[in-house]
Tab-separated table of C-alpha atoms (C1' of nucleotides) in Angstrom:
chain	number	residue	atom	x	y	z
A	938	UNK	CA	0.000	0.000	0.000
A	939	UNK	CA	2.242	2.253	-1.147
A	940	UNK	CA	0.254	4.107	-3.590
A	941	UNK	CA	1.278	7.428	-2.235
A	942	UNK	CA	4.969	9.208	-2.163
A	943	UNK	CA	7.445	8.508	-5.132
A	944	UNK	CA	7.913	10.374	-8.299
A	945	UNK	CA	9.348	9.257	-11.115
A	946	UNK	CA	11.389	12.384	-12.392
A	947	UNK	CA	13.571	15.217	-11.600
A	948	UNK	CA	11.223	16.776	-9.478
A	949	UNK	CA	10.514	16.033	-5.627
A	950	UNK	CA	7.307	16.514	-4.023
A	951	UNK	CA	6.891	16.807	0.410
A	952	UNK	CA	4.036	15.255	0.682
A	953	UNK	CA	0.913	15.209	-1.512
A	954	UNK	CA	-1.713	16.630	1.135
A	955	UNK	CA	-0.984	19.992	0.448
A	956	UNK	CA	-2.567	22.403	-2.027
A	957	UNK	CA	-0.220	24.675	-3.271
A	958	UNK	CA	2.185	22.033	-4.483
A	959	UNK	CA	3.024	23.680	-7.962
A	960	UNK	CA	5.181	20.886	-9.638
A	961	UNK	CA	3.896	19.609	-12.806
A	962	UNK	CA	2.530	16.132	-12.590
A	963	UNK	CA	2.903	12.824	-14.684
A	964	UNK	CA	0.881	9.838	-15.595
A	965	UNK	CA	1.690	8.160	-12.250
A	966	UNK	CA	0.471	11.229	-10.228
A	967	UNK	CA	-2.766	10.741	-12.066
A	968	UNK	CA	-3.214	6.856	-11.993
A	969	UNK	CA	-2.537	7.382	-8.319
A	970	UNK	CA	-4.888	10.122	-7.754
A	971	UNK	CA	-7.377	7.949	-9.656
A	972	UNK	CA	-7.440	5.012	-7.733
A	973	UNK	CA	-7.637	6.856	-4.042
A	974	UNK	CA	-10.480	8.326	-5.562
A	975	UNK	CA	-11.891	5.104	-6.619
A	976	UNK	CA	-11.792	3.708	-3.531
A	977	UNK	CA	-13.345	6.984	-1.728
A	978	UNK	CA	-16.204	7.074	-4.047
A	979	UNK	CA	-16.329	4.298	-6.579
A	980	UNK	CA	-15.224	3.957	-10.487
A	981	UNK	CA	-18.417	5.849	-11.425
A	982	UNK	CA	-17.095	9.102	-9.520
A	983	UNK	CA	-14.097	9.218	-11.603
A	984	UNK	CA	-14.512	12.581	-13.306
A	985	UNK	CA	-11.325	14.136	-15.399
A	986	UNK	CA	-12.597	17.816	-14.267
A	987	UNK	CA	-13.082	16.745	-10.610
A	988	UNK	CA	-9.990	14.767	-10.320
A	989	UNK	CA	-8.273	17.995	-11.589
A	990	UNK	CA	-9.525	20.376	-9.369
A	991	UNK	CA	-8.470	17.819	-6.979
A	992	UNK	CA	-4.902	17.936	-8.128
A	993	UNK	CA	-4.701	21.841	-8.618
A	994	UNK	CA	-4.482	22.063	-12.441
A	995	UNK	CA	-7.461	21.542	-15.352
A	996	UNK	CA	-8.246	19.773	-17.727
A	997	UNK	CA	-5.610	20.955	-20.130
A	998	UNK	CA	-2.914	19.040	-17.745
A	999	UNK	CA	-4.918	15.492	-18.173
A	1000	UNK	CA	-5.598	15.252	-21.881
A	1001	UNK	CA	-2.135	16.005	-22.590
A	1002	UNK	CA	-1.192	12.628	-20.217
A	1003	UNK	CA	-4.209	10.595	-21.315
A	1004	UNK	CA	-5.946	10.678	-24.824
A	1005	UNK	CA	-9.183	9.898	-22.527
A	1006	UNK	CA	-10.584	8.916	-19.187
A	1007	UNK	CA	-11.292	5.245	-20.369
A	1008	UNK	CA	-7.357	5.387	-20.712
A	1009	UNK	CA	-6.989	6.702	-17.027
A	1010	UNK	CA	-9.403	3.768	-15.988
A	1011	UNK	CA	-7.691	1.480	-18.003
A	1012	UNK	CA	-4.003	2.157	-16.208
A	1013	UNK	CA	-5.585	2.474	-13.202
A	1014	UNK	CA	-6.808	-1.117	-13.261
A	1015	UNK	CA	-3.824	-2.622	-14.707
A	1016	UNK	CA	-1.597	-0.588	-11.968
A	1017	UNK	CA	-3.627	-2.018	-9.358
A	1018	UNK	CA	-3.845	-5.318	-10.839
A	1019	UNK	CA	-0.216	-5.596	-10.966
A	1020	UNK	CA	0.433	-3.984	-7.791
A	1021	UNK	CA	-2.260	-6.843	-5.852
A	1022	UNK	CA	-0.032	-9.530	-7.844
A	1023	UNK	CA	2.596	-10.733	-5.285
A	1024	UNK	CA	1.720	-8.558	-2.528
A	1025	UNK	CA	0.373	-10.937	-0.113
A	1026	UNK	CA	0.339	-14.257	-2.046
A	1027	UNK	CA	4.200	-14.262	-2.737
A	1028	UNK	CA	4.959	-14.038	0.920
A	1029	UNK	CA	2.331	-17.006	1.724
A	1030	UNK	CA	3.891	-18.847	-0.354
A	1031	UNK	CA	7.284	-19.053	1.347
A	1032	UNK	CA	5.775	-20.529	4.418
A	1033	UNK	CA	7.540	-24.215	4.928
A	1034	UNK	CA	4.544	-25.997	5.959
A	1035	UNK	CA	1.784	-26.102	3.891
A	1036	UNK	CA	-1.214	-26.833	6.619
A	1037	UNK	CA	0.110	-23.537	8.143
A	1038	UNK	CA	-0.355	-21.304	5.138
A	1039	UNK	CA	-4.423	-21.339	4.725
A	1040	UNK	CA	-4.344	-19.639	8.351
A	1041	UNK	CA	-1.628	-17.656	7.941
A	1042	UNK	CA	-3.406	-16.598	5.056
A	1043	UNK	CA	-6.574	-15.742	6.389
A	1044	UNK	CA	-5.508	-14.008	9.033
A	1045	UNK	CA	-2.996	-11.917	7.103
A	1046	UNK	CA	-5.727	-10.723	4.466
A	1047	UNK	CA	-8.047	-10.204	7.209
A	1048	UNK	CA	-6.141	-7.529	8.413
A	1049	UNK	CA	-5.586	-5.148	5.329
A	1050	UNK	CA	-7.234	-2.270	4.872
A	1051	UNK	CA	-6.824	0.080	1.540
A	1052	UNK	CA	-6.407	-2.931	-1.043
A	1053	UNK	CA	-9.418	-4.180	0.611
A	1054	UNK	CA	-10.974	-0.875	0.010
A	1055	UNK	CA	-10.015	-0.038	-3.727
A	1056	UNK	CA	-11.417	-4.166	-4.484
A	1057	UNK	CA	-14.526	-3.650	-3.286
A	1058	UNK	CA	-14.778	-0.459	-4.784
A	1059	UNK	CA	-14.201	-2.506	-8.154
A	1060	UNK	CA	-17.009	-5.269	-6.881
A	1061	UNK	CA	-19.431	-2.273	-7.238
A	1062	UNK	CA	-18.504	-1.389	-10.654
A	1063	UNK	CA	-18.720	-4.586	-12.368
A	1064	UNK	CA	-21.359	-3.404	-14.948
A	1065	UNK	CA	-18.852	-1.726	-16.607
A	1066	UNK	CA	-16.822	-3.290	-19.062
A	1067	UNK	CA	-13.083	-2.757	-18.266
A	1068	UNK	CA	-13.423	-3.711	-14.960
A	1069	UNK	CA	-14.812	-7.385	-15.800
A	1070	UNK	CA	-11.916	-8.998	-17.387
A	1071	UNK	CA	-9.599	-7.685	-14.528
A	1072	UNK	CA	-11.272	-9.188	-11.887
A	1073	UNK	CA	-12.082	-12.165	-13.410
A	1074	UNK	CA	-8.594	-12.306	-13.845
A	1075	UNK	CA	-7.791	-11.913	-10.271
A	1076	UNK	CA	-10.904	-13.858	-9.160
A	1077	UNK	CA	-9.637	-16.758	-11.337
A	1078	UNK	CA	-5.683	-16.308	-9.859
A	1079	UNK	CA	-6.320	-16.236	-6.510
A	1080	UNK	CA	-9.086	-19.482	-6.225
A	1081	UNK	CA	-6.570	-21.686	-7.824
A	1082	UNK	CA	-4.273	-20.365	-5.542
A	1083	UNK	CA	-7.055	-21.588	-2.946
A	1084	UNK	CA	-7.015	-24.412	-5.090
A	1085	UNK	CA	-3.389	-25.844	-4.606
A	1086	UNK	CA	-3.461	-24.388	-0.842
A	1087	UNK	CA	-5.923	-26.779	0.051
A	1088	UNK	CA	-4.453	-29.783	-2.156
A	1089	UNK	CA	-1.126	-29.397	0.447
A	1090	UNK	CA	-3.178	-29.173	3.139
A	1091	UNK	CA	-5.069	-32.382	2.061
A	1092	UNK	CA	-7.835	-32.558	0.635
A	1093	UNK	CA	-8.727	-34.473	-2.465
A	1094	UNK	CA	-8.587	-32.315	-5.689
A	1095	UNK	CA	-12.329	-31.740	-6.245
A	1096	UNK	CA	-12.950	-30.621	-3.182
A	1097	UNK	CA	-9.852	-28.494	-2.965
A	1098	UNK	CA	-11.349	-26.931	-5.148
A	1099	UNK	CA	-15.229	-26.428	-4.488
A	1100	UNK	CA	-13.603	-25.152	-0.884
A	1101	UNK	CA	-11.756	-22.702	-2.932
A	1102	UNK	CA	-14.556	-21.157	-4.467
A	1103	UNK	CA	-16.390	-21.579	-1.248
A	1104	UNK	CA	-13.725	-19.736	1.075
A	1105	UNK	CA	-13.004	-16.748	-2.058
A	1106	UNK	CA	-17.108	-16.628	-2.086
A	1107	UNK	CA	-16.875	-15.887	1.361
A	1108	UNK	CA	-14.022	-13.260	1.157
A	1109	UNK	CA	-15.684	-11.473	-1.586
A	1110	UNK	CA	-19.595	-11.696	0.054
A	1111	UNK	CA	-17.629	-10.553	3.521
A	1112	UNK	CA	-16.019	-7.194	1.675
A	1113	UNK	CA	-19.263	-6.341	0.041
A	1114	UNK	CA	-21.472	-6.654	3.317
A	1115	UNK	CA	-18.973	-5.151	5.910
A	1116	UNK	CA	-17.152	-2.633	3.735
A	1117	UNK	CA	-19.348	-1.260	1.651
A	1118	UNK	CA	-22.664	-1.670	3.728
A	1119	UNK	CA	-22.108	-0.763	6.906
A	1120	UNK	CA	-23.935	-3.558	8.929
A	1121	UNK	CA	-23.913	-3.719	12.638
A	1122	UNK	CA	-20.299	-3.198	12.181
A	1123	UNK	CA	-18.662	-5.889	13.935
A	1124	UNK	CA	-16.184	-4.846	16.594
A	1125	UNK	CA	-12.606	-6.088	16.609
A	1126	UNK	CA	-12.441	-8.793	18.915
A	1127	UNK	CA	-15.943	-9.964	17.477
A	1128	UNK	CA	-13.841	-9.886	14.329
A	1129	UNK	CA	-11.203	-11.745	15.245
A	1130	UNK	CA	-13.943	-14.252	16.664
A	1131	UNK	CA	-15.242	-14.476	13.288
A	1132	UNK	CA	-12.055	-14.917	11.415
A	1133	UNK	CA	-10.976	-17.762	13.705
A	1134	UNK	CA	-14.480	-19.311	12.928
A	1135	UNK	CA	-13.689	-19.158	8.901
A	1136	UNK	CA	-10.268	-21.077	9.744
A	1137	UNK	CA	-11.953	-23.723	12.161
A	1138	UNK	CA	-14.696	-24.330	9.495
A	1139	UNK	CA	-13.463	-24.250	6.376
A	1140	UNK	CA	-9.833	-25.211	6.653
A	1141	UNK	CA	-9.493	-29.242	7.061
A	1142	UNK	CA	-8.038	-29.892	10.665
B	1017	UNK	CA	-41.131	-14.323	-9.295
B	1018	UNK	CA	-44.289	-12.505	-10.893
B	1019	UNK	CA	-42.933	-9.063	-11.597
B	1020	UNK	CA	-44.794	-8.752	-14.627
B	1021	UNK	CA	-49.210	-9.017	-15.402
B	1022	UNK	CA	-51.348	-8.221	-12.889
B	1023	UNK	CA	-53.268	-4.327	-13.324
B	1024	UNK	CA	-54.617	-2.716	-10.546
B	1025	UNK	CA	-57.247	-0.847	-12.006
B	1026	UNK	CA	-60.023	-0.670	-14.594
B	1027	UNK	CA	-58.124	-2.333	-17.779
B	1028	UNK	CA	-56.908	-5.075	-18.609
B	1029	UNK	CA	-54.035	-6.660	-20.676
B	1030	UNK	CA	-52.823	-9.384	-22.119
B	1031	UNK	CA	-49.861	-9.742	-22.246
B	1032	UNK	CA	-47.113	-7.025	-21.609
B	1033	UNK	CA	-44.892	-8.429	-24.236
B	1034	UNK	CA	-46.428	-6.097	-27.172
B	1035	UNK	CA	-45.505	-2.684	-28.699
B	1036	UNK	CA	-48.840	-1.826	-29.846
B	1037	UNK	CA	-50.261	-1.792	-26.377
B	1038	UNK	CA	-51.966	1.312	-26.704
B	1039	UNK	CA	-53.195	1.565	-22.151
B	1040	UNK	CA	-52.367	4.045	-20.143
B	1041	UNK	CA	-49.903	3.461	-17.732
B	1042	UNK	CA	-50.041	3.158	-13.642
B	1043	UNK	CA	-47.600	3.400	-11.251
B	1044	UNK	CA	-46.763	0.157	-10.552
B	1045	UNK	CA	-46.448	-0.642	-14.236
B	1046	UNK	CA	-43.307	1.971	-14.477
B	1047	UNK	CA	-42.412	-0.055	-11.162
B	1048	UNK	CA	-41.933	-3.447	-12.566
B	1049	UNK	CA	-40.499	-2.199	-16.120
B	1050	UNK	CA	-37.825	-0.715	-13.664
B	1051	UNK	CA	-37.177	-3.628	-11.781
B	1052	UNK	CA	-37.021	-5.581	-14.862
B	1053	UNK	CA	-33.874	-2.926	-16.056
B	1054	UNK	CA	-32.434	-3.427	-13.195
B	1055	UNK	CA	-32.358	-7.042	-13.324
B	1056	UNK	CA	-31.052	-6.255	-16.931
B	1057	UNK	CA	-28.526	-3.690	-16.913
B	1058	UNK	CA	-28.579	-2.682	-13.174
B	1059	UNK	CA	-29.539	0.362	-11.703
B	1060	UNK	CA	-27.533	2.986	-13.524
B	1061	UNK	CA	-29.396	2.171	-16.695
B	1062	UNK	CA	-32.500	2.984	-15.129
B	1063	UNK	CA	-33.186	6.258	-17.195
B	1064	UNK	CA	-36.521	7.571	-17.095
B	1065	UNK	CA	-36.396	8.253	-21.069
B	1066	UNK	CA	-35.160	4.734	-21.778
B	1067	UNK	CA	-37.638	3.556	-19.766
B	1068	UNK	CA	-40.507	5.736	-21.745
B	1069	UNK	CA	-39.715	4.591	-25.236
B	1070	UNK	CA	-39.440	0.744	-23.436
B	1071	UNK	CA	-43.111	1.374	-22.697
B	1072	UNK	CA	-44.106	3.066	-25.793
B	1073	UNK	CA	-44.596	6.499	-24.278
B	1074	UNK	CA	-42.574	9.578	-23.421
B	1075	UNK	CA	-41.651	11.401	-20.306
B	1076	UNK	CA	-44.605	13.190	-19.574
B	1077	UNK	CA	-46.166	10.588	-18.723
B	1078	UNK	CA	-43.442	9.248	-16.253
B	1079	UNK	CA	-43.276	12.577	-14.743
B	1080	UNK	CA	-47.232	12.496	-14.225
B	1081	UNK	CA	-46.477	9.204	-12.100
B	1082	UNK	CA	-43.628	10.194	-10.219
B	1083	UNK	CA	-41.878	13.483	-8.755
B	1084	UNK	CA	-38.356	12.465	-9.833
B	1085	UNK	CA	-36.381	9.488	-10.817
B	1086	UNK	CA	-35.483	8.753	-7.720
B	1087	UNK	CA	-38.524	8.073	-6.431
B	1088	UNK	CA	-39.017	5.629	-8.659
B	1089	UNK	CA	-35.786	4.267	-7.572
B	1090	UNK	CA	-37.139	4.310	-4.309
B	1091	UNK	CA	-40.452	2.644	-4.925
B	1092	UNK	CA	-39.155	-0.110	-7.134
B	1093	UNK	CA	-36.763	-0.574	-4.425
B	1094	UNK	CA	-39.753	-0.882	-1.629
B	1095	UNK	CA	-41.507	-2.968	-3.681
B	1096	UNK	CA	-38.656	-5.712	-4.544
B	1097	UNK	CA	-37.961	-5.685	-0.548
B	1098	UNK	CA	-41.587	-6.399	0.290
B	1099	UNK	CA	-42.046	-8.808	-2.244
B	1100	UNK	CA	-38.462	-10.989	-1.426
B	1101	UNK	CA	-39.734	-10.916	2.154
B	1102	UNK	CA	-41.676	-14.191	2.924
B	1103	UNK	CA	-40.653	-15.380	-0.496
B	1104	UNK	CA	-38.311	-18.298	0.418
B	1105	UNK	CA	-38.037	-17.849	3.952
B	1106	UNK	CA	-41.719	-18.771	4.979
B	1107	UNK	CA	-41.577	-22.014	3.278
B	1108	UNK	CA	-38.466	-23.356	4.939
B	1109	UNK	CA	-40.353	-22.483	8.329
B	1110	UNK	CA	-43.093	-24.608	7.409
B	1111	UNK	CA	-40.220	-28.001	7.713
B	1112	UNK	CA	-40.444	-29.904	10.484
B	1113	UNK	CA	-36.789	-31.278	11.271
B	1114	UNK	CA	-34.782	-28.269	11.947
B	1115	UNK	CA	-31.601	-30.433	10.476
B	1116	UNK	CA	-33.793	-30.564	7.656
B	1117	UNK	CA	-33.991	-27.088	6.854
B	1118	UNK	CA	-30.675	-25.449	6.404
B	1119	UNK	CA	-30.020	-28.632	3.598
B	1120	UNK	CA	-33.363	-27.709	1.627
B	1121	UNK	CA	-33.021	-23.958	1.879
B	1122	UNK	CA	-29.411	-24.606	-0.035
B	1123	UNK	CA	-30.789	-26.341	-2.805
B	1124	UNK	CA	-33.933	-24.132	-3.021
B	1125	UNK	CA	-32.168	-20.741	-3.235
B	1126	UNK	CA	-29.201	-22.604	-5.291
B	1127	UNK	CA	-32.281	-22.958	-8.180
B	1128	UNK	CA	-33.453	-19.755	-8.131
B	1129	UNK	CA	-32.718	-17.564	-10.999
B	1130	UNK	CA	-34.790	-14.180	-11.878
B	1131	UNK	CA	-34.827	-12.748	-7.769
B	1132	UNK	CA	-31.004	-13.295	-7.893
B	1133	UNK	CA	-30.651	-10.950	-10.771
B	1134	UNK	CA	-32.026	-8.394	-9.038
B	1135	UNK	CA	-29.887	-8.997	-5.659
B	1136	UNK	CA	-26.894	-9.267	-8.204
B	1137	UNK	CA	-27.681	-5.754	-10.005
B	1138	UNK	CA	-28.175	-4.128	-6.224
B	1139	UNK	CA	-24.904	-5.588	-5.113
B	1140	UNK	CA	-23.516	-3.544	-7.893
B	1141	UNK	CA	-25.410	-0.530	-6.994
B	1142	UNK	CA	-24.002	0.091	-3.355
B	1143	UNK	CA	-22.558	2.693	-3.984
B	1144	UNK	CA	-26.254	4.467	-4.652
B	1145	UNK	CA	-27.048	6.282	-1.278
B	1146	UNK	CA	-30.985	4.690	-1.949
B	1147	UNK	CA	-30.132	0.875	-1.804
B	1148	UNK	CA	-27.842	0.774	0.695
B	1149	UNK	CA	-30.440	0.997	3.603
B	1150	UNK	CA	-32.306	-1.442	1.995
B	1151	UNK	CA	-30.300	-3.922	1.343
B	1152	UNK	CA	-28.745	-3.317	4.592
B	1153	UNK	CA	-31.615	-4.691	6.162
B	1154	UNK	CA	-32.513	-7.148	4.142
B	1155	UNK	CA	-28.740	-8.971	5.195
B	1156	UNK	CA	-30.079	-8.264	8.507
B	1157	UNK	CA	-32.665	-9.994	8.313
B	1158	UNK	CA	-31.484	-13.148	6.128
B	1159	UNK	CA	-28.283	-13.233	8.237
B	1160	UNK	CA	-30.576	-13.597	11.317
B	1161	UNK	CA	-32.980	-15.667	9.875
B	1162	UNK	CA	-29.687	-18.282	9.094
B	1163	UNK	CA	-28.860	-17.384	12.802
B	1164	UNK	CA	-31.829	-19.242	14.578
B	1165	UNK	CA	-31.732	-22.156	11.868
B	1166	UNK	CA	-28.313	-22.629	12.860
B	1167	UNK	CA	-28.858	-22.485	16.478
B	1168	UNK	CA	-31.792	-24.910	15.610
B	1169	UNK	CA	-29.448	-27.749	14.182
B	1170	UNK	CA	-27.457	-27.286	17.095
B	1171	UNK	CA	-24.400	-25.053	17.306
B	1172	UNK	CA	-23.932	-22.843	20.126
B	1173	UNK	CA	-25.226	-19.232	19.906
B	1174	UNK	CA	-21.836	-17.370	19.121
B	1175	UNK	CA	-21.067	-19.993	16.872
B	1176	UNK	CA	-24.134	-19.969	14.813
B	1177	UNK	CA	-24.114	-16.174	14.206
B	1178	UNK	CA	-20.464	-16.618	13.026
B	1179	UNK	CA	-21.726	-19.637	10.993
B	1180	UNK	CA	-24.398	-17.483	9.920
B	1181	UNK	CA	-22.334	-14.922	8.843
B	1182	UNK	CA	-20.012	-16.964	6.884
B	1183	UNK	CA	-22.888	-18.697	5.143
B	1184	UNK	CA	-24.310	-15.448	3.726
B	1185	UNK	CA	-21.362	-13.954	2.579
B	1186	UNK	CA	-20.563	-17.312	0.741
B	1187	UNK	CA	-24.396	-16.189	-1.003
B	1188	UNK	CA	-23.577	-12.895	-1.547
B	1189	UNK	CA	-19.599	-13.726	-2.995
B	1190	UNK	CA	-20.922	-16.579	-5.465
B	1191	UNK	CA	-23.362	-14.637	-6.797
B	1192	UNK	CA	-20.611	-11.844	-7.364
B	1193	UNK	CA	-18.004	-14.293	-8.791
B	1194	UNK	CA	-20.612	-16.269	-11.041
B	1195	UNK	CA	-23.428	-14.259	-12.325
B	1196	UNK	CA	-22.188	-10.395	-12.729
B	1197	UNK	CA	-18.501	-11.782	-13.768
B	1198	UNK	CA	-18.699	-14.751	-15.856
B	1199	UNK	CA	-16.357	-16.606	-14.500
B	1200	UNK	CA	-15.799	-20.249	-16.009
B	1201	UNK	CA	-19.394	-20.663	-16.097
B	1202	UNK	CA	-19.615	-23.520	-13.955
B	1203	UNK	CA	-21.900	-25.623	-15.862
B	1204	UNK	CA	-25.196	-27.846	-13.971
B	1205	UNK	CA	-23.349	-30.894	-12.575
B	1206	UNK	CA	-20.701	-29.047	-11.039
B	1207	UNK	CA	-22.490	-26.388	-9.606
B	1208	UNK	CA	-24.752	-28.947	-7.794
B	1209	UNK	CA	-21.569	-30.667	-6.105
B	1210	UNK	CA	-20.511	-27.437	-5.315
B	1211	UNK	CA	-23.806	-26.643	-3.775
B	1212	UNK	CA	-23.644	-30.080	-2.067
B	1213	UNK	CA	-20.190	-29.136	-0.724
B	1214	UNK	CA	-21.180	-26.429	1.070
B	1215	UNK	CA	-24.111	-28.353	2.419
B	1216	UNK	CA	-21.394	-30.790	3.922
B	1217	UNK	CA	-18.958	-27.484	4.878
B	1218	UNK	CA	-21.140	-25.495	6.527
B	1219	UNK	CA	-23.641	-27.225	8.510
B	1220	UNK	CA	-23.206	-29.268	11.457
B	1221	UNK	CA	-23.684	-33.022	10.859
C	970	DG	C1'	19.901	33.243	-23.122
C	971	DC	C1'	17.796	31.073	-27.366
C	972	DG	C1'	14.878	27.631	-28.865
C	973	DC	C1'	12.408	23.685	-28.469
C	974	DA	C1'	9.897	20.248	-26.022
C	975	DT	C1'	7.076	19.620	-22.139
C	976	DC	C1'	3.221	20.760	-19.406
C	977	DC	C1'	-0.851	23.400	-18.410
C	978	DA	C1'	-4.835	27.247	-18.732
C	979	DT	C1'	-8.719	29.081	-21.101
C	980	DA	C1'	-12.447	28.817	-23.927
C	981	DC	C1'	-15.446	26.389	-26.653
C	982	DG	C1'	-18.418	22.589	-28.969
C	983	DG	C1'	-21.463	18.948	-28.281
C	984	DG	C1'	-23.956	15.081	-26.270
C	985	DT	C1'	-26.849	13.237	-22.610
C	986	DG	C1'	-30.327	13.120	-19.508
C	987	DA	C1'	-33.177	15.201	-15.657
C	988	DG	C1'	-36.897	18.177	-14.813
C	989	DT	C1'	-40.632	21.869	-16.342
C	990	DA	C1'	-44.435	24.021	-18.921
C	991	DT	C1'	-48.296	23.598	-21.339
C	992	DG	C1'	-51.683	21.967	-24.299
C	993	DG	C1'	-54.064	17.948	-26.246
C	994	DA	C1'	-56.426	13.394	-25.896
C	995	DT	C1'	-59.332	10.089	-23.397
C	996	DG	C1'	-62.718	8.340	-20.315
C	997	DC	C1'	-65.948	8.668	-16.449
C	998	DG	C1'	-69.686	10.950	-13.554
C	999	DC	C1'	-74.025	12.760	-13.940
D	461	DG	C1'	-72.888	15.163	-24.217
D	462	DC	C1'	-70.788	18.496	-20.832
D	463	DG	C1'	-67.277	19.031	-17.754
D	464	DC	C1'	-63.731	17.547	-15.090
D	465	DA	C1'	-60.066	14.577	-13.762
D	466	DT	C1'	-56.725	11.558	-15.550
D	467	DC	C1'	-53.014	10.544	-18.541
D	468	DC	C1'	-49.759	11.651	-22.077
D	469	DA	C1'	-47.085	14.428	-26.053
D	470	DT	C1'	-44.235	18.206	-27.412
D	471	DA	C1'	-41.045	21.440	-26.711
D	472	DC	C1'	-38.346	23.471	-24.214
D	473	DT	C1'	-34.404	24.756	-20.166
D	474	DC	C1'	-30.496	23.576	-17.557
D	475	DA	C1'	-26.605	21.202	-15.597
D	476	DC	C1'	-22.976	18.134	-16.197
D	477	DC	C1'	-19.107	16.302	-18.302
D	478	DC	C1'	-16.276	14.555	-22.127
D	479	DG	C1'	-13.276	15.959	-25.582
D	480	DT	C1'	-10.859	19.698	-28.679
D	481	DA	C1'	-8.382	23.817	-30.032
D	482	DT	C1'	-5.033	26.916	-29.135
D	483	DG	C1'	-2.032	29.867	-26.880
D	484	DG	C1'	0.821	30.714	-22.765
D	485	DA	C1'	4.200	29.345	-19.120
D	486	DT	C1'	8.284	26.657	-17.662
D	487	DG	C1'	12.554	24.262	-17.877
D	488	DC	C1'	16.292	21.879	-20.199
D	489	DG	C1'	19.919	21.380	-23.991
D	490	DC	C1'	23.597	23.734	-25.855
DNA sequence: GCGCATCCATACGGGTGAGTATGGATGCGC
DNA sequence: GCGCATCCATACTCACCCGTATGGATGCGC
């Protein structure tokens, strides 16, 4: 989660909360930009003239980075696509034993914040069309990871992998009801309670 | 699942398939041609002019009907929460064997089709300051309903909400993960061992 | 310090869709 | 069959937002 702070040019910046930053800005500054406001207020709030007033320039500054805002959604996407790549799975994966990674797991994930917030962002924009193929993409990557996880933990192929559809179904419903609606929202030990309940029932003992 | 005949008043139809269907509108028809976009192309495409040359008419009658779009949001909204209320649930009350329940309301609300395009298209549309509320309490509701049926079969209190909880995000993910994104289409057979495997994941034997 | 490439401001065109104003058509009460 | 309420058509206004055109500012090469 690093999706603030770094430039890619001559230029340094302080720190991006402050108005009257007058350095000229690149691609990156606007892919970045983009995506914390996608996970404020969705994909569909992702206005060129908004984002620039939100930046301190116009329009003027945009369409000379981007030939159009599908463009801007597009990098966006495959920015944070790439970025969510080996951010948490790589790590799992260099865990020794293999009955000790599906917890591990869980409980890692189930403490993240901002990538949890910019994906479910993205669940609520899956009418539109760009967003689709990247998070099938992801969907797809991350249940076979599910998939093999539960094939070293033990359990015959098939179902390895009906329980990884079953456990990312769960992930995915548990973003969409907590995050996005705001249900009784669950306190943190409750949390925790809950997240230890996921392991004890769906991982194989 | 019977969105569509039915008049209140005076005339009569016969079928609301038909162009030439030269009635005057009510209310509730604009109602169920809106719930019937949603279902379609979720609630962003609900556009009052769209919806006007869908019926054969224009705005001004839409605007006789309703103050603004929203409330016609709002209505079609009311109306799909009333209607999904004793829908499924009130059957499964009616089954004897509490271990007999939680099994048949799986494979009953696995077979559903047209009410889960709706729920899809709202899960979509949570970012719309109108259907959050509502669907906010219809999880409420569902996710207490699985509450007592789990308690029921026999887990402990705290562990049946937890269950509960788990169970209906597992609804809420698959129908993410399978109906808005296409995912590998799952075909008949293996979604009903999937089905079966939560049945044999999730509740107590 | 001149000149060119980079980056941005200003101003405009154009499409879309919500909401309004107003008059016309239709059917029912009586 | 007159009159009134109901329902709808037509013709607007207005706001929003994407994209374009063009000129001005800034900084680097040399």
């Amino acid at each position: 989660m690093d999706y603030k702070a770094r430039r890619s040019g001559y230029h340094t910046v302080m720190d991006s909360s402050q108005k009257p930053e007058r350095t000229r800005l690149t691609a990156e500054d606007w892919e970045v930009a983009a995506m914390q406001l996608i996970a404020d207020q969705g994909v569909g709030a992702l206005a060129v003239e908004a984002l620039a007033r939100q930046l301190g320039v116009t329009k003027g500054s945009f369409y000379w980075h981007f030939r159009t805002r599908e463009a801007l959604l597009q990098a966006t996407l495959e920015r944070w696509e790439q970025y969510g790549e080996n951010e948490v799975l790589g790590q799992i994966e260099q865990i020794a034993d293999p009955r000790q990674r599906l917890p591990e797991l869980f409980r890692r994930v189930a403490h993240e914040i901002q990538p949890h917030r910019v994906y479910a962002a993205l669940l609520k924009a899956l009418d539109h069309p760009l967003v689709v193929p990247v998070m099938a993409r992801v969907s797809q990557r991350r249940t076979e990871f599910l998939h093999t996880a539960y094939r070293e933990a033990g359990l015959p192929p098939r179902e390895a992998l009906n329980r990884a559809r079953l456990t990312y179904a769960a992930y995915v419903g548990f973003l969409q009801l907590n995050f996005t609606l705001g249900l009784p929202r669950i306190n943190h030990e409750e949390f925790d309670a809950y997240v230890e309940h996921m392991i004890a029932t769906l991982i194989p003992a």
